[in-house]
Amino acid sequence: MTTEKTRTVWAATYDLLRALRLTTIFGNPGSTEQPFLKNFPDDFQYILGLQEASAVAMADGFAQATRRPALVNLHTSAGTGNGMGNIMTAFLNKTPLIVTAGQQTREMLLCEPMLANRDETMLPRPYVKWAYQPARAQDVPGAIMRAHALALQPPAGPVYLSIPLDDWDQPALGPAVVRTVSARFAPDGERLREFAKRISAAKRLALVYGGEIDRSGGWDAGVALAEKLNAPVFHAPNIERPSFPENHRLFQGTLPPALGPLSSRLQGFDLVVVIGAPVFRYYPYVAGPVLPQGCELLQVTSDPSDAALALVGDSLLGDAKLTLEALRALVVDGSSRMPPKPRILERKLVEPPNSPLTASEVYAALSELKPENAIVVQESPSNMIDLATWWPTVRPASYYTFASGGLGWDAPAAVGIALAQKLSGEGRPVVAVIGDGSFQYSIQCLATAAQHKLKVIYIVPCNGEYAILKEFAILENTPNVPGLDLPPLDIVSAAKGFGCVAVEGRTRDEIKAAFSKALSADGPTVIATPISRELKPLIPTAAAPANKRSPAHA
Ligand SMILES: Cc1ncc(C[n+]2csc(CCOP(=O)(O)OP(=O)(O)O)c2C)c(N)n1
Ligand SMILES: [Mg+2]
């Protein structure tokens, strides 16, 4: 029995983690973590990732899907290094993650023994909100409490604690202090009224919705505001969480991720209101103004950094959901405003289908089977527009991707999301569409999916290339870049090796049969689908040769 006299830092910390409901721990263990993981309590669950990139992204997906912070434990500097790409992504995703890493014994740190994490607080910067190694063992629980408080306050994000391995057996000061903090804040009333006035007065108004809306639980509030204003809604470029029903009469599509094309798309509007997104998350440089002439911009964000880095416009700090609700109460009804023309989706298919199928043909075939409540996770860069065309997101918390572009996040994030579905009993299936190149970065996440019998269906469009980079090369006029074709990859065998059911689907019937089977399977399925090589313009409106065959295919 633990008495105040015998309570260790270990015991005080596990009690704190219980109080914070951080009982699912993701990680990959090493000798520097074993004193923390020893006698692992029965009421905790350890989710083993076979590489830290997977552990971090699984924790990220889990945190997003449960809408709570998650804990991931990494192996000192080497594990932190492996996890770093996805820590960077978690930072941009604004996911509250508590990342702990073991550290060598305090007694030996001076002489830098093997596994010492040298300059431990520098390693994860600048992609953590805080990096700290407690000054003494007794501060470990307090540091975790502080890390938790910081991680979940806006903007949420990862925090990093380095914990020497000899700290855990040290006597604690007593039970850890458990505190709660707020995860949202309301906008300043006076500035809000000013914004509402400008929005009401706008003649040609456009709303641009970003991922923070869905993250904050503001989906319905976003729909209600758009409907009251009767204004067109765009998704922000490179959005990580769609936040407005893509089949709504007011929805006008996703803005292009480049200066010139984006400002052209906003031509004719006199006021653009960006809610819950940076202004703007561009990808290639295509010259042009930020906004068309005569257009003003308002931004609502809970992230002071996003407010500061906007190139134009006036900003209001506030939680997306609270601000949407408050704006709705204040703005003048827009029923006299001319509604936008409904968007027409290009959904043409040829008969007989192409051989191999195009990505569009694959998504079209599966659109008949994909359950309405499925959660889509997407990292298939060159055909993500095809995916959005066939599988529009129409419900909240139904589509996840990375805010960073750092490959290797989505496949393991899908595992974390599926785990959340399993533990909550909601049981929504997860359909992860991951390019054949992207799949390789953290493919070992499949073992975790198989081990926990998670309902994830991976669709892997196999074009044997980094198609998006070939498209980028055309836009940027950089011919003869090496390394854009993949070596032969037996994705089916690799997936089987990790314990998944895996099949190749070449025809529509084969893909549909495999998908139907996967829906009722008790575990993950990987469906590899050879697709035709197509090169499309990287930015649909930018000048680039359309539908050029890939040179490597010739
Ligand atoms: C960690 C990381 N490494 C490299 C890249 C550069 N990169 C961007 S897209 C891409 C290719 C993706 O290929 P694939 O998943 O096959 O999709 P496709 O373009 O063929 O649709 C690469 C290598 C990146 N974004 N992130
Ligand atoms: Mg590819």
Coordinates of C-alpha atoms and ligand atoms in Angstrom, one line a residue:
M1 CA 0.0 0.0 0.0
T2 CA 1.2 3.5 -0.8
T3 CA 1.6 5.7 2.2
E4 CA 2.6 9.3 2.1
K5 CA 6.1 8.2 3.2
T6 CA 6.5 5.6 0.5
R7 CA 4.8 7.3 -2.4
T8 CA 7.2 7.6 -5.3
V9 CA 7.3 9.9 -8.2
W10 CA 6.1 6.9 -10.2
A11 CA 3.0 6.4 -8.1
A12 CA 2.2 10.1 -7.9
T13 CA 2.5 10.4 -11.6
Y14 CA 0.3 7.4 -12.4
D15 CA -2.4 8.8 -10.0
L16 CA -2.2 12.1 -11.9
L17 CA -2.4 10.4 -15.3
R18 CA -5.6 8.6 -14.0
A19 CA -7.1 11.9 -12.8
L20 CA -6.3 13.4 -16.2
R21 CA -7.8 10.4 -17.9
L22 CA -4.5 9.8 -19.7
T23 CA -4.8 6.0 -19.4
T24 CA -4.0 5.2 -23.0
I25 CA -0.2 5.6 -23.5
F26 CA 1.3 5.4 -27.0
G27 CA 5.0 4.7 -27.3
N28 CA 8.0 2.8 -28.2
P29 CA 10.0 1.7 -25.2
G30 CA 13.7 1.8 -24.5
S31 CA 15.9 1.4 -21.5
T32 CA 15.5 5.0 -20.5
E33 CA 11.7 4.6 -20.4
Q34 CA 11.5 1.2 -18.6
P35 CA 11.5 2.7 -15.1
F36 CA 8.4 4.7 -16.0
L37 CA 6.7 1.7 -17.7
K38 CA 7.6 -0.9 -15.0
N39 CA 4.7 -2.7 -13.2
F40 CA 2.4 -1.1 -15.8
P41 CA -0.9 -0.7 -14.1
D42 CA -3.9 -2.8 -15.2
D43 CA -6.1 0.1 -15.7
F44 CA -3.7 1.6 -18.3
Q45 CA -3.3 0.5 -21.9
Y46 CA 0.0 0.7 -23.7
I47 CA -0.3 1.0 -27.5
L48 CA 3.0 -0.1 -29.0
G49 CA 4.1 1.7 -32.1
L50 CA 7.0 -0.1 -33.9
Q51 CA 8.6 3.2 -34.9
E52 CA 8.2 6.6 -33.2
A53 CA 6.7 8.3 -36.3
S54 CA 3.8 5.8 -35.9
A55 CA 3.5 6.2 -32.2
V56 CA 3.3 10.0 -32.4
A57 CA 0.7 10.1 -35.3
M58 CA -1.4 7.3 -33.7
A59 CA -1.5 9.5 -30.5
D60 CA -2.4 12.5 -32.7
G61 CA -5.3 10.7 -34.4
F62 CA -6.5 9.4 -31.1
A63 CA -6.4 12.8 -29.4
Q64 CA -8.3 14.4 -32.3
A65 CA -10.9 11.7 -32.4
T66 CA -11.5 11.7 -28.7
R67 CA -11.2 15.5 -28.5
R68 CA -8.9 15.1 -25.5
P69 CA -5.1 15.3 -25.0
A70 CA -3.1 12.1 -25.5
L71 CA 0.2 10.9 -24.1
V72 CA 3.1 9.5 -26.1
N73 CA 6.3 8.2 -24.6
L74 CA 9.4 8.2 -26.8
H75 CA 12.9 6.8 -26.4
T76 CA 15.3 9.6 -25.5
S77 CA 16.9 11.6 -28.3
A78 CA 16.8 8.8 -31.0
G79 CA 13.1 8.2 -30.5
T80 CA 12.4 11.9 -30.4
G81 CA 14.2 12.3 -33.7
N82 CA 12.2 9.5 -35.3
G83 CA 9.0 11.1 -34.1
M84 CA 10.0 14.6 -35.0
G85 CA 8.3 14.8 -38.4
N86 CA 4.9 13.9 -36.9
I87 CA 5.5 16.1 -33.8
M88 CA 5.9 19.0 -36.4
T89 CA 2.6 17.8 -37.9
A90 CA 0.9 17.7 -34.5
F91 CA 2.0 21.3 -33.9
L92 CA 0.4 22.5 -37.2
N93 CA -2.6 20.3 -36.6
K94 CA -3.0 22.0 -33.2
T95 CA -3.3 18.6 -31.4
P96 CA -2.8 18.6 -27.7
L97 CA -0.1 16.0 -27.2
I98 CA 2.0 15.3 -24.2
V99 CA 5.3 13.9 -25.5
T100 CA 7.5 12.4 -22.8
A101 CA 10.9 11.0 -23.5
G102 CA 13.2 9.1 -21.2
Q103 CA 16.6 10.5 -20.3
Q104 CA 19.8 8.9 -18.9
T105 CA 20.4 8.8 -15.2
R106 CA 21.1 12.2 -13.7
E107 CA 24.2 10.9 -12.0
M108 CA 25.9 10.3 -15.4
L109 CA 24.5 13.1 -17.6
L110 CA 27.6 15.2 -17.2
C111 CA 29.7 12.7 -19.2
E112 CA 27.1 12.1 -21.8
P113 CA 26.7 8.3 -21.6
M114 CA 25.0 6.3 -24.4
L115 CA 21.3 7.4 -24.7
A116 CA 21.9 10.7 -23.1
N117 CA 19.6 13.3 -24.7
R118 CA 22.0 16.2 -25.1
D119 CA 20.4 19.6 -25.1
E120 CA 17.2 17.8 -24.6
T121 CA 14.9 20.9 -24.6
M122 CA 16.4 22.1 -27.9
L123 CA 15.8 18.9 -29.9
P124 CA 12.0 19.2 -30.4
R125 CA 11.9 22.9 -31.0
P126 CA 10.4 24.9 -32.6
Y127 CA 7.5 22.4 -33.0
V128 CA 6.5 22.1 -29.3
K129 CA 4.8 24.7 -27.2
W130 CA 7.1 23.9 -24.3
A131 CA 10.2 21.7 -23.8
Y132 CA 11.4 21.0 -20.3
Q133 CA 13.4 18.6 -18.1
P134 CA 12.3 18.9 -14.5
A135 CA 15.0 20.4 -12.3
R136 CA 14.5 17.7 -9.7
A137 CA 12.7 14.3 -9.7
Q138 CA 9.9 15.7 -7.4
D139 CA 8.8 18.1 -10.1
V140 CA 7.9 15.4 -12.6
P141 CA 4.2 15.2 -11.7
G142 CA 3.9 19.0 -11.5
A143 CA 5.6 19.3 -14.9
I144 CA 3.2 16.8 -16.4
M145 CA 0.3 18.8 -15.0
R146 CA 1.8 22.0 -16.5
A147 CA 2.4 20.2 -19.8
H148 CA -1.2 19.1 -19.9
A149 CA -2.6 22.6 -19.1
L150 CA -0.4 24.1 -21.8
A151 CA -1.1 21.4 -24.4
L152 CA -4.8 21.8 -24.4
Q153 CA -5.1 25.6 -24.2
P154 CA -5.5 27.4 -27.5
P155 CA -3.7 27.0 -29.7
A156 CA -3.5 23.4 -28.6
G157 CA -0.3 21.6 -29.5
P158 CA 2.5 19.2 -28.5
V159 CA 4.6 19.8 -25.4
Y160 CA 7.8 17.9 -24.5
L161 CA 9.1 16.5 -21.2
S162 CA 12.5 14.8 -20.8
I163 CA 12.5 12.7 -17.7
P164 CA 15.7 11.1 -16.3
L165 CA 15.2 7.4 -15.7
D166 CA 16.3 7.6 -12.0
D167 CA 13.5 10.0 -11.2
W168 CA 10.7 7.5 -10.9
D169 CA 11.8 5.7 -7.7
Q170 CA 12.5 9.0 -5.9
P171 CA 10.1 9.9 -3.1
A172 CA 7.3 12.2 -4.2
L173 CA 6.3 15.4 -2.3
G174 CA 2.8 14.0 -1.9
P175 CA -0.1 13.5 -4.3
A176 CA 0.1 15.6 -7.4
V177 CA -2.0 18.7 -7.6
V178 CA -4.8 18.2 -10.2
R179 CA -5.9 21.3 -12.0
T180 CA -8.3 22.1 -14.8
V181 CA -7.9 24.8 -17.4
S182 CA -10.2 26.1 -20.1
A183 CA -9.8 24.9 -23.7
R184 CA -11.6 27.9 -25.3
F185 CA -12.0 31.6 -25.0
A186 CA -14.7 33.9 -26.2
P187 CA -14.0 36.9 -28.5
D188 CA -13.8 40.5 -27.3
G189 CA -17.3 41.9 -27.4
E190 CA -16.6 45.2 -28.9
R191 CA -14.4 43.9 -31.7
L192 CA -17.0 41.2 -32.3
R193 CA -19.7 43.8 -32.9
E194 CA -17.5 45.7 -35.2
F195 CA -16.9 42.5 -37.2
A196 CA -20.6 41.7 -37.3
K197 CA -21.3 45.2 -38.6
R198 CA -18.8 44.9 -41.4
I199 CA -20.1 41.5 -42.3
S200 CA -23.7 42.7 -42.3
A201 CA -22.7 45.7 -44.5
A202 CA -20.8 43.6 -47.1
K203 CA -22.4 43.5 -50.5
R204 CA -20.5 40.5 -51.9
L205 CA -19.5 38.4 -48.9
A206 CA -17.5 35.1 -48.9
L207 CA -16.9 32.8 -46.0
V208 CA -13.7 30.7 -45.8
Y209 CA -13.9 27.9 -43.3
G210 CA -10.8 26.2 -41.8
G211 CA -10.1 23.1 -39.7
E212 CA -10.5 24.8 -36.4
I213 CA -14.2 24.9 -36.8
D214 CA -14.6 21.1 -36.9
R215 CA -11.9 20.8 -34.2
S216 CA -13.9 23.1 -31.9
G217 CA -17.2 21.3 -32.4
G218 CA -18.4 24.3 -34.4
W219 CA -19.7 22.5 -37.5
D220 CA -23.4 23.2 -36.9
A221 CA -22.6 26.8 -35.8
G222 CA -20.8 27.3 -39.1
V223 CA -23.7 26.0 -41.1
A224 CA -26.1 28.2 -39.1
L225 CA -24.0 31.4 -39.7
A226 CA -23.6 30.7 -43.4
E227 CA -27.4 30.1 -43.8
K228 CA -28.3 33.2 -41.9
L229 CA -25.9 35.2 -44.1
N230 CA -26.9 33.3 -47.2
A231 CA -23.3 33.6 -48.2
P232 CA -21.0 31.3 -50.2
V233 CA -18.6 29.1 -48.2
F234 CA -15.2 28.0 -49.4
H235 CA -12.9 25.6 -47.6
A236 CA -9.5 27.1 -46.8
P237 CA -6.6 25.8 -48.9
N238 CA -4.8 22.7 -47.6
I239 CA -7.5 22.2 -45.0
E240 CA -6.8 19.5 -42.4
R241 CA -10.4 19.0 -41.2
P242 CA -13.3 19.9 -43.5
S243 CA -15.7 22.1 -41.6
F244 CA -18.7 22.6 -43.8
P245 CA -20.9 20.1 -45.6
E246 CA -19.5 19.8 -49.1
N247 CA -22.9 19.0 -50.5
H248 CA -24.5 22.1 -49.1
R249 CA -26.1 24.6 -51.6
L250 CA -23.8 27.3 -50.3
F251 CA -20.6 25.3 -50.6
Q252 CA -18.3 26.6 -53.4
G253 CA -15.3 24.2 -53.1
T254 CA -11.8 24.5 -51.7
L255 CA -9.7 27.5 -52.5
P256 CA -6.6 26.9 -54.5
P257 CA -3.3 26.8 -52.5
A258 CA -1.4 29.5 -54.3
L259 CA -1.5 33.3 -54.3
G260 CA -2.6 34.1 -57.8
P261 CA -5.2 31.4 -58.3
L262 CA -6.6 32.0 -54.8
S263 CA -7.1 35.7 -55.3
S264 CA -8.6 35.1 -58.8
R265 CA -11.1 32.7 -57.2
L266 CA -12.1 35.5 -54.8
Q267 CA -12.6 38.0 -57.6
G268 CA -15.8 40.0 -57.2
F269 CA -16.1 39.7 -53.4
D270 CA -15.8 42.8 -51.3
L271 CA -15.4 41.0 -48.0
V272 CA -13.9 37.7 -47.2
V273 CA -14.2 36.3 -43.7
V274 CA -11.8 33.5 -42.8
I275 CA -12.8 31.5 -39.8
G276 CA -10.4 29.0 -38.1
A277 CA -7.6 29.0 -40.7
P278 CA -4.4 30.7 -41.5
V279 CA -4.5 33.5 -44.2
F280 CA -3.6 31.4 -46.2
R281 CA -1.8 28.0 -46.2
Y282 CA -0.2 28.1 -49.7
Y283 CA 1.8 25.4 -51.4
P284 CA 3.5 26.3 -54.7
Y285 CA 4.4 29.9 -55.4
V286 CA 2.2 31.2 -58.2
A287 CA 2.6 35.0 -58.3
G288 CA -0.4 37.2 -57.6
P289 CA -1.9 39.4 -55.0
V290 CA -3.2 38.0 -51.7
L291 CA -6.7 39.4 -52.4
P292 CA -8.3 40.8 -55.5
Q293 CA -8.6 44.6 -55.7
G294 CA -11.4 46.1 -53.6
C295 CA -11.7 43.0 -51.4
E296 CA -11.2 43.2 -47.6
L297 CA -10.5 40.4 -45.2
L298 CA -11.5 39.5 -41.7
Q299 CA -10.0 36.6 -39.8
V300 CA -11.3 34.8 -36.7
T301 CA -8.8 32.5 -35.1
S302 CA -7.9 31.2 -31.6
D303 CA -4.2 31.3 -32.5
P304 CA -2.4 34.6 -32.0
S305 CA 0.4 33.4 -34.3
D306 CA -2.0 32.8 -37.2
A307 CA -3.5 36.2 -36.5
A308 CA 0.0 37.8 -36.6
L309 CA 1.3 36.1 -39.7
A310 CA -1.7 36.9 -42.0
L311 CA -0.5 39.0 -44.9
V312 CA -3.6 41.1 -45.0
G313 CA -6.8 41.8 -43.0
D314 CA -8.0 42.4 -39.5
S315 CA -8.1 39.7 -37.0
L316 CA -10.3 38.7 -34.0
L317 CA -9.1 36.2 -31.4
G318 CA -11.7 33.8 -30.3
D319 CA -12.7 30.1 -30.3
A320 CA -14.2 29.2 -33.6
K321 CA -17.4 27.7 -32.2
L322 CA -18.1 30.5 -29.7
T323 CA -17.3 33.2 -32.3
L324 CA -19.6 31.6 -34.9
E325 CA -22.4 31.4 -32.4
A326 CA -21.9 35.0 -31.3
L327 CA -21.6 36.3 -34.8
R328 CA -24.8 34.6 -35.8
A329 CA -26.7 36.4 -33.1
L330 CA -25.3 39.7 -34.2
V331 CA -25.3 39.7 -38.0
V332 CA -28.2 41.0 -40.1
D333 CA -30.2 38.3 -41.9
G334 CA -28.9 37.9 -45.5
S335 CA -32.0 36.5 -47.2
S336 CA -32.0 39.4 -49.6
R337 CA -28.4 38.5 -50.6
M338 CA -28.1 36.6 -53.9
P339 CA -27.2 33.0 -53.1
P340 CA -24.3 31.6 -55.0
K341 CA -24.8 29.3 -58.0
P342 CA -24.7 25.7 -56.7
R343 CA -21.4 24.0 -57.5
I344 CA -21.3 21.4 -60.3
L345 CA -19.1 18.5 -59.6
E346 CA -17.2 17.0 -62.6
R347 CA -18.2 13.4 -62.2
K348 CA -17.7 12.0 -65.6
L349 CA -16.8 8.4 -66.1
V350 CA -16.1 6.4 -69.3
E351 CA -17.4 3.0 -70.2
P352 CA -15.7 0.6 -70.4
P353 CA -13.5 1.9 -67.6
N354 CA -9.8 2.5 -68.0
S355 CA -7.3 -0.3 -67.4
P356 CA -5.7 0.2 -65.0
L357 CA -8.5 2.2 -63.4
T358 CA -8.0 5.9 -62.7
A359 CA -8.1 7.1 -59.1
S360 CA -11.5 8.6 -59.9
E361 CA -12.9 5.3 -61.1
V362 CA -11.7 3.6 -57.9
Y363 CA -13.3 6.3 -55.7
A364 CA -16.5 6.2 -57.8
A365 CA -16.8 2.5 -57.4
L366 CA -16.3 2.6 -53.7
S367 CA -18.7 5.6 -53.2
E368 CA -21.5 3.1 -53.6
L369 CA -20.3 1.1 -50.7
K370 CA -18.6 3.5 -48.3
P371 CA -20.9 3.7 -45.2
E372 CA -22.4 7.1 -44.4
N373 CA -20.7 7.2 -41.0
A374 CA -17.2 6.2 -42.3
I375 CA -14.3 8.4 -41.3
V376 CA -12.0 9.2 -44.2
V377 CA -8.3 9.7 -43.7
Q378 CA -6.4 11.0 -46.7
E379 CA -2.7 11.1 -47.7
S380 CA -2.9 10.4 -51.5
P381 CA -1.5 13.7 -52.8
S382 CA -2.1 13.6 -56.6
N383 CA -5.7 12.5 -56.5
M384 CA -7.1 14.1 -53.4
I385 CA -9.3 16.3 -55.6
D386 CA -10.8 13.2 -57.2
L387 CA -11.4 11.8 -53.7
A388 CA -13.2 15.0 -52.6
T389 CA -15.3 14.9 -55.8
W390 CA -16.5 11.4 -55.2
W391 CA -16.6 11.3 -51.4
P392 CA -17.6 14.8 -50.3
T393 CA -17.4 15.3 -46.5
V394 CA -20.9 16.0 -45.2
R395 CA -20.7 15.3 -41.5
P396 CA -18.5 16.6 -38.7
A397 CA -15.4 14.7 -37.5
S398 CA -15.4 12.6 -40.7
Y399 CA -12.3 13.5 -42.6
Y400 CA -8.7 14.0 -41.3
T401 CA -5.5 14.8 -42.9
F402 CA -2.2 16.5 -41.9
A403 CA -1.9 20.3 -41.8
S404 CA 1.8 20.0 -42.6
G405 CA 2.3 18.0 -45.8
G406 CA 4.8 15.8 -43.9
L407 CA 4.2 12.3 -45.3
G408 CA 3.8 9.4 -42.9
W409 CA 1.2 11.0 -40.7
D410 CA -2.1 9.7 -42.0
A411 CA -1.6 5.9 -42.1
P412 CA -0.8 5.8 -38.3
A413 CA -3.3 8.6 -37.5
A414 CA -6.0 6.3 -39.0
V415 CA -4.9 3.6 -36.4
G416 CA -5.4 6.1 -33.5
I417 CA -8.7 7.2 -34.9
A418 CA -9.9 3.6 -35.2
L419 CA -8.7 2.9 -31.7
A420 CA -10.8 5.8 -30.4
Q421 CA -13.8 4.4 -32.3
K422 CA -13.3 1.0 -30.8
L423 CA -12.8 2.3 -27.2
S424 CA -15.8 4.7 -27.4
G425 CA -18.0 2.0 -28.8
E426 CA -19.0 4.3 -31.6
G427 CA -17.6 1.8 -34.1
R428 CA -17.4 4.1 -37.1
P429 CA -15.2 2.4 -39.8
V430 CA -12.1 4.3 -40.9
V431 CA -11.2 4.4 -44.6
A432 CA -7.7 5.5 -45.1
V433 CA -6.6 6.4 -48.6
I434 CA -2.8 6.5 -48.7
G435 CA -0.7 6.8 -51.8
D436 CA 1.8 4.0 -52.6
G437 CA 4.7 6.4 -51.9
S438 CA 3.2 7.9 -48.7
F439 CA 2.4 4.4 -47.3
Q440 CA 6.1 3.6 -46.9
Y441 CA 6.9 6.3 -44.3
S442 CA 5.3 4.6 -41.3
I443 CA 4.0 1.4 -42.7
Q444 CA 4.7 -0.4 -39.4
C445 CA 1.5 1.1 -38.0
L446 CA -0.2 -1.8 -39.7
A447 CA 1.1 -4.1 -37.0
T448 CA -0.6 -2.0 -34.3
A449 CA -3.9 -2.0 -36.3
A450 CA -3.7 -5.8 -36.6
Q451 CA -2.7 -6.4 -33.0
H452 CA -5.7 -4.4 -31.7
K453 CA -8.1 -5.7 -34.5
L454 CA -9.0 -2.2 -35.6
K455 CA -11.5 -1.5 -38.3
V456 CA -9.3 0.4 -40.8
I457 CA -9.6 -0.2 -44.5
Y458 CA -6.5 1.1 -46.3
I459 CA -7.0 1.9 -50.0
V460 CA -3.6 2.3 -51.6
P461 CA -3.8 3.8 -55.1
C462 CA -0.6 2.4 -56.7
N463 CA 0.7 4.4 -59.6
G464 CA 4.3 3.4 -58.9
E465 CA 5.4 7.0 -58.7
Y466 CA 5.5 10.2 -56.8
A467 CA 2.9 11.7 -59.2
I468 CA 2.4 15.0 -57.3
L469 CA 6.1 15.7 -57.5
K470 CA 6.0 15.2 -61.3
E471 CA 3.2 17.7 -61.4
F472 CA 5.2 20.1 -59.3
A473 CA 8.1 19.6 -61.6
I474 CA 6.0 20.7 -64.5
L475 CA 4.7 23.8 -62.7
E476 CA 8.2 24.8 -61.6
N477 CA 9.8 23.8 -64.8
T478 CA 12.4 21.5 -63.3
P479 CA 12.8 18.6 -65.7
N480 CA 14.8 15.4 -65.1
V481 CA 14.5 15.2 -61.4
P482 CA 15.6 11.8 -60.3
G483 CA 13.8 9.6 -57.7
L484 CA 10.3 10.2 -58.8
D485 CA 9.5 6.6 -59.8
L486 CA 9.1 4.0 -57.0
P487 CA 10.9 0.7 -57.2
P488 CA 8.6 -2.3 -57.4
L489 CA 6.7 -2.6 -54.1
D490 CA 4.7 -5.6 -53.1
I491 CA 2.3 -3.8 -50.8
V492 CA 0.0 -6.8 -50.4
S493 CA 2.9 -9.0 -49.1
A494 CA 4.2 -6.2 -46.9
A495 CA 0.7 -5.7 -45.3
K496 CA 0.3 -9.4 -44.8
G497 CA 3.6 -9.5 -43.1
F498 CA 2.3 -7.0 -40.6
G499 CA -0.7 -9.2 -39.9
C500 CA -3.3 -7.5 -42.0
V501 CA -5.7 -9.0 -44.5
A502 CA -4.5 -7.7 -47.8
V503 CA -5.6 -8.0 -51.4
E504 CA -5.0 -6.5 -54.8
G505 CA -8.0 -5.0 -56.5
R506 CA -7.6 -4.4 -60.2
T507 CA -11.2 -4.1 -61.4
R508 CA -14.2 -2.3 -60.0
D509 CA -15.7 -5.7 -59.0
E510 CA -12.6 -6.8 -57.3
I511 CA -12.2 -3.6 -55.3
K512 CA -15.9 -3.6 -54.3
A513 CA -15.8 -7.2 -53.3
A514 CA -12.7 -6.6 -51.2
F515 CA -14.2 -3.5 -49.6
S516 CA -17.4 -5.3 -48.7
K517 CA -15.5 -8.0 -47.0
A518 CA -13.3 -5.5 -45.2
L519 CA -16.4 -3.8 -43.8
S520 CA -17.4 -6.9 -41.9
A521 CA -13.8 -8.0 -41.0
D522 CA -12.6 -8.1 -37.5
G523 CA -9.4 -6.1 -38.1
P524 CA -7.6 -4.1 -40.7
T525 CA -7.6 -4.7 -44.5
V526 CA -5.3 -3.3 -47.1
I527 CA -6.6 -3.0 -50.6
A528 CA -3.9 -2.1 -53.1
T529 CA -5.3 -0.9 -56.4
P530 CA -3.1 -0.3 -59.4
I531 CA -4.1 3.0 -61.0
S532 CA -3.3 4.7 -64.3
R533 CA -0.6 7.3 -64.3
E534 CA -2.1 10.7 -64.9
L535 CA -0.5 14.0 -64.5
K536 CA -2.9 16.8 -63.8
P537 CA -2.2 20.5 -63.3
L538 CA -0.9 20.9 -59.7
I539 CA -3.2 23.9 -59.3
P540 CA -6.2 23.3 -61.5
T541 CA -6.5 27.0 -62.5
A542 CA -2.8 27.6 -63.0
A543 CA -1.4 27.4 -66.5
A544 CA 0.0 23.8 -66.8
P545 CA -0.5 21.2 -69.5
A546 CA -3.5 19.1 -68.5
N547 CA -3.6 15.3 -68.5
K548 CA -0.1 14.9 -69.8
R549 CA 1.0 11.3 -69.5
S550 CA 3.8 10.7 -67.1
P551 CA 7.1 10.6 -69.0
A552 CA 8.1 7.5 -67.1
H553 CA 5.0 5.8 -68.4
A554 CA 5.8 6.3 -72.0
Ligands
LIG1 C1 8.4 13.3 -45.0 C2 8.2 13.7 -46.4 N1 9.2 13.4 -47.3 C3 9.0 13.7 -48.6 C4 8.0 14.5 -49.0 C5 7.9 15.0 -50.4 N2 6.7 14.4 -51.1 C6 5.6 15.1 -51.2 S1 4.4 14.3 -52.1 C7 5.5 13.0 -52.3 C8 5.0 11.8 -53.1 C9 3.8 11.1 -52.6 O1 3.7 10.0 -53.4 P1 2.4 9.0 -53.4 O2 2.0 8.8 -52.0 O3 2.7 7.8 -54.2 O4 1.2 9.9 -54.0 P2 1.0 10.4 -55.5 O5 1.7 11.7 -55.7 O6 1.6 9.3 -56.4 O7 -0.4 10.5 -55.6 C10 6.7 13.2 -51.7 C11 7.8 12.2 -51.7 C12 7.1 14.9 -48.0 N3 6.0 15.7 -48.3 N4 7.2 14.5 -46.8
MG2 MG 2.1 7.3 -56.0

